[in-house]
Short mmCIF file of C-alpha atoms in Angstrom, two decimals:
data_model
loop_
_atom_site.label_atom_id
_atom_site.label_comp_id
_atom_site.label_asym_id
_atom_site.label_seq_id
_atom_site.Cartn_x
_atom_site.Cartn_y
_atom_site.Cartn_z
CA UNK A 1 82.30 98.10 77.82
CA UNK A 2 83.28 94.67 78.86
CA UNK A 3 84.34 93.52 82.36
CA UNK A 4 85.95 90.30 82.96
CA UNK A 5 85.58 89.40 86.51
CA UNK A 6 84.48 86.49 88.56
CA UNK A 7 81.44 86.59 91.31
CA UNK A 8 83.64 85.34 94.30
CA UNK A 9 85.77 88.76 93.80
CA UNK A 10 85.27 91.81 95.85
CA UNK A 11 87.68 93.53 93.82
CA UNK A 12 85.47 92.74 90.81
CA UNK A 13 82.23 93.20 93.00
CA UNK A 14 82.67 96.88 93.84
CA UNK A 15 83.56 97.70 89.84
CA UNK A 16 80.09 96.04 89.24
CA UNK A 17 78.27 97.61 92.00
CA UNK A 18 79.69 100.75 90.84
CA UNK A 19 78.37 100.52 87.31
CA UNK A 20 75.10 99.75 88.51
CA UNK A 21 74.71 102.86 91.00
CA UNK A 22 76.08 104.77 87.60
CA UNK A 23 73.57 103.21 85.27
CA UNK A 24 76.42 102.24 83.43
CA UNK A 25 75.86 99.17 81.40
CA UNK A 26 78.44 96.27 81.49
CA UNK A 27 78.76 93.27 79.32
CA UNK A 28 80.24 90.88 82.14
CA UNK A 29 82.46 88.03 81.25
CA UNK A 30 83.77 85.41 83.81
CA UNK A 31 87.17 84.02 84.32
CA UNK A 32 87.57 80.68 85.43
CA UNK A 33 90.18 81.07 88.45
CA UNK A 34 90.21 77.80 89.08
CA UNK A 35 91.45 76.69 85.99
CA UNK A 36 95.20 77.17 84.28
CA UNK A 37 94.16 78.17 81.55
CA UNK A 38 91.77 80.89 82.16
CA UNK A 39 94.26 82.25 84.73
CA UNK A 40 97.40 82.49 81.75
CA UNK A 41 95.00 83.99 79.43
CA UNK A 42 93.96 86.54 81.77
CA UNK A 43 97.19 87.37 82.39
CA UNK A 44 97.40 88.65 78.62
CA UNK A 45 94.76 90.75 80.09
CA UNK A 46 96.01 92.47 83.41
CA UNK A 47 100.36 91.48 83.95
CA UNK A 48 98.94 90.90 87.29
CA UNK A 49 96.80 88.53 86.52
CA UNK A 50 93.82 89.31 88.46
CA UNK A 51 89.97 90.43 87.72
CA UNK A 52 88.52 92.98 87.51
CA UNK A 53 89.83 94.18 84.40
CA UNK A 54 87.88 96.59 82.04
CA UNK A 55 88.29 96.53 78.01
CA UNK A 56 86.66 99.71 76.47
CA UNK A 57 87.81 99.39 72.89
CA UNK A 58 91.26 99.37 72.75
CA UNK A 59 91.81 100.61 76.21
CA UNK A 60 92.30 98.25 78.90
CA UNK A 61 92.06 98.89 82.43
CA UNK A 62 93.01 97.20 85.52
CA UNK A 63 93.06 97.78 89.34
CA UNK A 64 89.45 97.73 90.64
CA UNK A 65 89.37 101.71 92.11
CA UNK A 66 90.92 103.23 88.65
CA UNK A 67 87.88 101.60 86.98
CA UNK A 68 85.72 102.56 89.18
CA UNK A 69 86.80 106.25 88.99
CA UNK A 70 87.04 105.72 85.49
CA UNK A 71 83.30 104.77 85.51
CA UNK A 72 82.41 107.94 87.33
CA UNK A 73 84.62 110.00 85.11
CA UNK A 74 82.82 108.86 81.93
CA UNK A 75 79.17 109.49 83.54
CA UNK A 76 77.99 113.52 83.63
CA UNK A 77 76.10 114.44 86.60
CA UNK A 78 76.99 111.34 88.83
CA UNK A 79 77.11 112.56 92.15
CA UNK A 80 78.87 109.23 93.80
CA UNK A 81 82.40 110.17 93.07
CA UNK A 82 82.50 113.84 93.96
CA UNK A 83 84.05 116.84 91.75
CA UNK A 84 84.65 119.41 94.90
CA UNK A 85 88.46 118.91 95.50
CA UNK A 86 87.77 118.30 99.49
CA UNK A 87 85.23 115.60 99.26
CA UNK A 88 87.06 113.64 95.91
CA UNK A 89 89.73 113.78 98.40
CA UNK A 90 87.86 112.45 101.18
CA UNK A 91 86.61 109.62 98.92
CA UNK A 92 90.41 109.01 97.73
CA UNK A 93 92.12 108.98 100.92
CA UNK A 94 89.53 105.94 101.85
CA UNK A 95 89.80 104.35 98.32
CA UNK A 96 94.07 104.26 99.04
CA UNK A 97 93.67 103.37 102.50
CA UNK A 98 91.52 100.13 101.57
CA UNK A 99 93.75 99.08 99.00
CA UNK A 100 97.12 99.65 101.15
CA UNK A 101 95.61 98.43 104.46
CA UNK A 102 92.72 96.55 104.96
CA UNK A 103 92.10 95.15 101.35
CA UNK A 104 95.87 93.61 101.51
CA UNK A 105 94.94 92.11 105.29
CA UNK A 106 91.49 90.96 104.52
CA UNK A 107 93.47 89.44 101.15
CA UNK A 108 95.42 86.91 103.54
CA UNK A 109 92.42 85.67 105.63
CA UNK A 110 90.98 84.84 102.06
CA UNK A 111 93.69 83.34 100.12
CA UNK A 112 94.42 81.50 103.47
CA UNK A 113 91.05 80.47 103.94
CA UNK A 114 89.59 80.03 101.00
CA UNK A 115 91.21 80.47 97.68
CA UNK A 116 94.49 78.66 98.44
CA UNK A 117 93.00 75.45 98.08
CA UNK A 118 91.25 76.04 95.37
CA UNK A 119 93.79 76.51 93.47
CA UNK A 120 95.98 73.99 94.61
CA UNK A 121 98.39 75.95 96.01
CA UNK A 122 99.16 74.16 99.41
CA UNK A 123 97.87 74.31 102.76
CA UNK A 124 96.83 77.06 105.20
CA UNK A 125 100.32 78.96 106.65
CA UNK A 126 99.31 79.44 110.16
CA UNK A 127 101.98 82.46 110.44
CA UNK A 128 100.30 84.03 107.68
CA UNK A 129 96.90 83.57 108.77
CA UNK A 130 98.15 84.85 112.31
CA UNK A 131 99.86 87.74 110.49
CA UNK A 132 96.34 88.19 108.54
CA UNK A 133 94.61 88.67 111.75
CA UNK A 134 96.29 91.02 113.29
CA UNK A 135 96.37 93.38 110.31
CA UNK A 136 92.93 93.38 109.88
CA UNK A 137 92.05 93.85 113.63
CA UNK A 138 94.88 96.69 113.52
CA UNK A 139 92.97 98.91 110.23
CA UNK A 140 89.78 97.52 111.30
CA UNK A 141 89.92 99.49 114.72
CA UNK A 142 90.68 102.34 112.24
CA UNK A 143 87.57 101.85 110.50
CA UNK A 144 85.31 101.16 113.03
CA UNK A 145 86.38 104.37 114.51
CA UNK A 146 85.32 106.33 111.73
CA UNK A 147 82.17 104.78 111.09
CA UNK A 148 81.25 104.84 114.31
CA UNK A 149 78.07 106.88 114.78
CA UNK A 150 78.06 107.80 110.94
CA UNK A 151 74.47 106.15 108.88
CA UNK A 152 76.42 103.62 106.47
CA UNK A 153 74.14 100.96 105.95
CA UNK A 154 73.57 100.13 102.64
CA UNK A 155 69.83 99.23 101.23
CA UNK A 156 70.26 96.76 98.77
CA UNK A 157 66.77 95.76 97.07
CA UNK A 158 67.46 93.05 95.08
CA UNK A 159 70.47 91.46 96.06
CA UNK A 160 74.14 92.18 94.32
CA UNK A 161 72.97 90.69 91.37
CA UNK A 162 69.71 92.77 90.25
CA UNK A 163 70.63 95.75 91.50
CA UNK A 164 71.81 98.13 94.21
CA UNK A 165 70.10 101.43 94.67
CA UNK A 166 72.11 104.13 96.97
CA UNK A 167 70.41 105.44 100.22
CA UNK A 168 69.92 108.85 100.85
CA UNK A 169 72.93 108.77 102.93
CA UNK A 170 75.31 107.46 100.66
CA UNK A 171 73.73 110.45 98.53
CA UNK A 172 74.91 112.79 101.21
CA UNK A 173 78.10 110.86 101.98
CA UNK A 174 79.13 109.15 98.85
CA UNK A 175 82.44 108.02 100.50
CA UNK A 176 80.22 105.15 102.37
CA UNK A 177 79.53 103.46 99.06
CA UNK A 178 82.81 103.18 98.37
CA UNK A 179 84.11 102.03 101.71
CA UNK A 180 81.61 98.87 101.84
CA UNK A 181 82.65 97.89 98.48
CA UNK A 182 85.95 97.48 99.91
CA UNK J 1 99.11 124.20 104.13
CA UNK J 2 101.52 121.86 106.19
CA UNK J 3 102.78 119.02 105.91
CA UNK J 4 103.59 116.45 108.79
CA UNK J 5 106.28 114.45 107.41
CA UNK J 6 109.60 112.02 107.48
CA UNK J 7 112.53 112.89 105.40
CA UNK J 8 112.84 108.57 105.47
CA UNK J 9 109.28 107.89 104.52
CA UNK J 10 108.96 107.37 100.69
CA UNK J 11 105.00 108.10 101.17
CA UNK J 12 105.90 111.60 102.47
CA UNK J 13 109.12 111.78 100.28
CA UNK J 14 106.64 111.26 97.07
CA UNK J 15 104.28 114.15 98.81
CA UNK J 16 106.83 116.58 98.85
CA UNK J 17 108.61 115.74 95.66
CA UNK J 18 104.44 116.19 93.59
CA UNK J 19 103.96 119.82 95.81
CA UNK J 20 107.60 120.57 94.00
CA UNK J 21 106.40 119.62 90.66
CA UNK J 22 103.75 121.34 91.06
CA UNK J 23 105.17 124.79 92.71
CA UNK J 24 102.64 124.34 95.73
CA UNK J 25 104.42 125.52 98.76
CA UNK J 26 103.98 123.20 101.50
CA UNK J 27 105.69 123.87 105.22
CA UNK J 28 107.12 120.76 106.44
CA UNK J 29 107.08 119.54 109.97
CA UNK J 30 109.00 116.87 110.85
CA UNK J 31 108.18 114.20 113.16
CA UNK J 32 110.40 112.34 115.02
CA UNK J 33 109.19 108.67 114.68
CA UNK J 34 111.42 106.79 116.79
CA UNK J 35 109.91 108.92 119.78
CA UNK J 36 106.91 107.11 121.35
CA UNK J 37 105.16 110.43 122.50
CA UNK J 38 105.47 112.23 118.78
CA UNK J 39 104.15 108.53 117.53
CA UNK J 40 101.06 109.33 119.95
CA UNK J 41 100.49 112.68 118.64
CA UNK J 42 101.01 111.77 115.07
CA UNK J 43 97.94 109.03 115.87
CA UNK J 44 96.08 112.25 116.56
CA UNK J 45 96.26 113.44 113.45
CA UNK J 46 95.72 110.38 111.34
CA UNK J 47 94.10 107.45 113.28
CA UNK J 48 96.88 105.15 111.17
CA UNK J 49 99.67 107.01 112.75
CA UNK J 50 101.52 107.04 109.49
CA UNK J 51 103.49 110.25 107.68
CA UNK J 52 102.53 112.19 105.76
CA UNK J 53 99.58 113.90 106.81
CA UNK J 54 98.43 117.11 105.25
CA UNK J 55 97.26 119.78 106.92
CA UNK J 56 95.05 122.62 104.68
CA UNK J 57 93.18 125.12 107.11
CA UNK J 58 90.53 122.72 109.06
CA UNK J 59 91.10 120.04 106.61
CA UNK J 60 93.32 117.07 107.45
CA UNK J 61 94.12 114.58 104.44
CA UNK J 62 96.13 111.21 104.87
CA UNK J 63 97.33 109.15 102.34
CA UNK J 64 100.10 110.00 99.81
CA UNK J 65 98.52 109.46 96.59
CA UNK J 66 95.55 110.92 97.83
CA UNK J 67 96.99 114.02 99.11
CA UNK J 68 99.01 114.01 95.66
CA UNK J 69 95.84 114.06 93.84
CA UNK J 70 94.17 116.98 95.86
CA UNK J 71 97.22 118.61 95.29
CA UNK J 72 97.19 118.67 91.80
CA UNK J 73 93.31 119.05 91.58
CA UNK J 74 94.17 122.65 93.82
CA UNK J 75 96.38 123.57 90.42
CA UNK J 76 94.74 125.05 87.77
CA UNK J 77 96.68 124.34 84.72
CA UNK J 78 98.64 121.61 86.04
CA UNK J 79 99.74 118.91 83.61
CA UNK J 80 101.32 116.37 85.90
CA UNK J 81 98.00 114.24 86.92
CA UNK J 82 96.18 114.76 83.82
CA UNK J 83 92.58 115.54 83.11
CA UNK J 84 91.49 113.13 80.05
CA UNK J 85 90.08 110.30 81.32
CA UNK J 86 92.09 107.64 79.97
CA UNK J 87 94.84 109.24 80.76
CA UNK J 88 94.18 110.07 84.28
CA UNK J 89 92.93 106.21 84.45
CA UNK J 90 96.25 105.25 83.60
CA UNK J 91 97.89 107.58 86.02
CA UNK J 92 95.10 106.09 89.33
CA UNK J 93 95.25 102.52 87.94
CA UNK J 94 99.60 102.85 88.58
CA UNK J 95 98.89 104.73 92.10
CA UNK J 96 96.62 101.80 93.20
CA UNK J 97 98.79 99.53 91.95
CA UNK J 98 101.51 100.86 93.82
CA UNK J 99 99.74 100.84 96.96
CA UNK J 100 97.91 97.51 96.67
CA UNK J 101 101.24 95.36 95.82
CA UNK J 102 104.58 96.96 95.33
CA UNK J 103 104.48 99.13 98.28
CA UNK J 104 103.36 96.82 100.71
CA UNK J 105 106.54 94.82 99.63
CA UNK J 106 108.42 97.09 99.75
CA UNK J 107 107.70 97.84 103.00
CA UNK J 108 107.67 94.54 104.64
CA UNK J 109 111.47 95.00 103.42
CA UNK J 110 112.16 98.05 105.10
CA UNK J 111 110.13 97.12 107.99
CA UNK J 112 111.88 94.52 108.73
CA UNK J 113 115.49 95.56 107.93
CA UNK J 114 115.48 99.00 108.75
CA UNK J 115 112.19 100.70 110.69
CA UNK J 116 111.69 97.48 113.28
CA UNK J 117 115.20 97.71 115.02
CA UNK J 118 114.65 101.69 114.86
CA UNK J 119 112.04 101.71 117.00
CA UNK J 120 112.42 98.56 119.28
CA UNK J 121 109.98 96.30 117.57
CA UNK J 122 112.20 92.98 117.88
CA UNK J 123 114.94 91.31 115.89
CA UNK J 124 113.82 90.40 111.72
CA UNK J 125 111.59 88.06 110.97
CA UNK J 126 113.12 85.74 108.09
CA UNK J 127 110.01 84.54 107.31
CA UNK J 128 108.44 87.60 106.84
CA UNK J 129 111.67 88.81 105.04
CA UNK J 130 111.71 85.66 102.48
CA UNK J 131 107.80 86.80 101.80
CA UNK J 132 108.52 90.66 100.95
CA UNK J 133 110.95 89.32 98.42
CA UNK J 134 108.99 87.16 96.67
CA UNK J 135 106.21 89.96 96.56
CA UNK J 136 108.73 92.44 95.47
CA UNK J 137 110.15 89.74 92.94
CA UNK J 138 106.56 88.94 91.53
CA UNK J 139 105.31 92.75 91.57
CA UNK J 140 108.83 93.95 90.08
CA UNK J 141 108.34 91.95 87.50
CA UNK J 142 105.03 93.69 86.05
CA UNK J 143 106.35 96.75 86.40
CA UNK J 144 110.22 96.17 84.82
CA UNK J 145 107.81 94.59 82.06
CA UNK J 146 105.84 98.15 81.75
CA UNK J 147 109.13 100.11 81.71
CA UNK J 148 110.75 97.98 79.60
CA UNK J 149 111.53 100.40 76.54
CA UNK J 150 110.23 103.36 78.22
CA UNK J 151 112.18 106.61 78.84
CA UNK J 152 111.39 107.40 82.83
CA UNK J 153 114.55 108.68 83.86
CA UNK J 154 114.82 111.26 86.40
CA UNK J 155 116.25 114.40 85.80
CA UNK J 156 117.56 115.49 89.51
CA UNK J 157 118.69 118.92 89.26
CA UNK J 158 119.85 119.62 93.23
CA UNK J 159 118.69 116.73 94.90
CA UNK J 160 115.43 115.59 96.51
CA UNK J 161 115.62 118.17 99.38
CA UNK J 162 116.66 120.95 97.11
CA UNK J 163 113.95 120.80 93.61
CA UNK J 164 113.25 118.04 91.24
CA UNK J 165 112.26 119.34 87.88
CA UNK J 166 110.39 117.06 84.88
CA UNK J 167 111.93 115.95 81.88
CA UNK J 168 110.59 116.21 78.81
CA UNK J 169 110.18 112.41 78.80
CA UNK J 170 107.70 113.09 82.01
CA UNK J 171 105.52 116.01 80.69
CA UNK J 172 104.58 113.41 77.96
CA UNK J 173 104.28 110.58 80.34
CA UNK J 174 103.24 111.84 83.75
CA UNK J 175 102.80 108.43 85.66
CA UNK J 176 106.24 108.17 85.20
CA UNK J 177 106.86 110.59 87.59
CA UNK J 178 104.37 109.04 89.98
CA UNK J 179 105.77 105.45 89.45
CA UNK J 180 109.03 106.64 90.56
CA UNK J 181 108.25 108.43 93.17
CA UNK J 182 106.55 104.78 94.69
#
């Protein structure tokens, strides 16, 4: 299976940390956000035109938590997504809440911040990045409150790159994996 | 199981219109959200403060599509969220699509024309109005090209309140019932 992503992604990130923690093997290909091109091309890929999106054959997948369910669903015996209805829902209801709350706040501090002027699309909106803020100190409060005295620390051995091994925590509470990904 | 819920909210409308497809009887319990004290107790159930919550025994699930999933995965036999993975990938990758772009612009919409005044927020913000509809522009876009030349009409029988039943069209193509019900 392919992945088209870029490294400065988190939304691409979690797919690949994902595939690692299910041994599944990815043949990763970068897109050039920076560059016109790249970005019209990949939106032949994904409407939306972001990364990550997933080719496996003639299937094409896009939206960074379907592929990495989709991952789990194609690997027998994983234990990181679970199959008991209570804890897959547990481990949905955080997946859903990232990507309606906090991803979409954390998403203006960056585009503000960072990607904006990479891609030439104008300077930082103060508003926004205001707006940003208080979004992500509003879900964030939410967050911390659930992780608070829960063991979600992740051990990563060789860096995102090489290879990320799960704890026996995130064994015991697969959701945690998930949520740091975010 | 029970359902904490707002005949307004689409999240909780979407809830109870999947527990309908599926014949899952849920009891509804309405809260009022333009009271400040039912807002407080409504944090006590989810830490968001949102509808709808779900309530199953000792188990409390938030988030829509979450709780839409879990209800489907308590139906054996169901054929709305399917079980093949590609197909079920296609079903997630529209849920997280939904909640990652075109419901959070859709909702800075009816936040700001509808829900703000209701409960004494301030007058609109026309800045934050002019951004919803360029992100409900942008997003409507991808998915009026994924419809285009699809059949995802609605059969309404008696009404939201009263039963929605599936078309043919929708047994076939069961995101189509989820994408509507965004």
């Amino acid at each position: 299976m392919r992945l088209y992503h870029h490294p400065a992604s988190s939304n691409a990130r979690r797919v690949v940390m994902t595939a690692k923690l299910l041994n599944v093997p990815l043949e990763l290909v970068e897109i050039d956000l920076a560059d016109e091109g790249e970005r019209r091309r990949l939106g032949e890929l994904n409407p939306n035109a972001m990364v990550p999106v997933l080719q496996d054959g003639d299937f094409m997948l896009w939206e960074s938590c379907a592929i990495m369910q989709y991952l789990a669903d194609l690997s027998p015996g994983q234990t990181l997504y679970p199959h008991e209805a209570r804890a897959r829902a547990d481990v949905n209801r955080w997946m859903f809440w990232a990507c309606q709350h906090f991803s979409p706040a954390i998403g203006v501090m960056t585009w503000e911040n960072i990607w904006k002027s990479q891609v030439g699309a104008g300077d930082t909106d103060l508003a926004e990045l205001a707006r940003g803020e208080r979004e992500v100190l509003r879900f964030g409060q939410v967050l911390d409150r659930h992780l608070a005295g829960r063991d979600y620390r992740h051990r990563v051995d060789h860096g995102c790159a090489d290879g990320i091994r799960p704890t026996e925590s995130e064994k015991r509470s697969p959701e945690s994996a998930f949520i740091v990904a975010v």
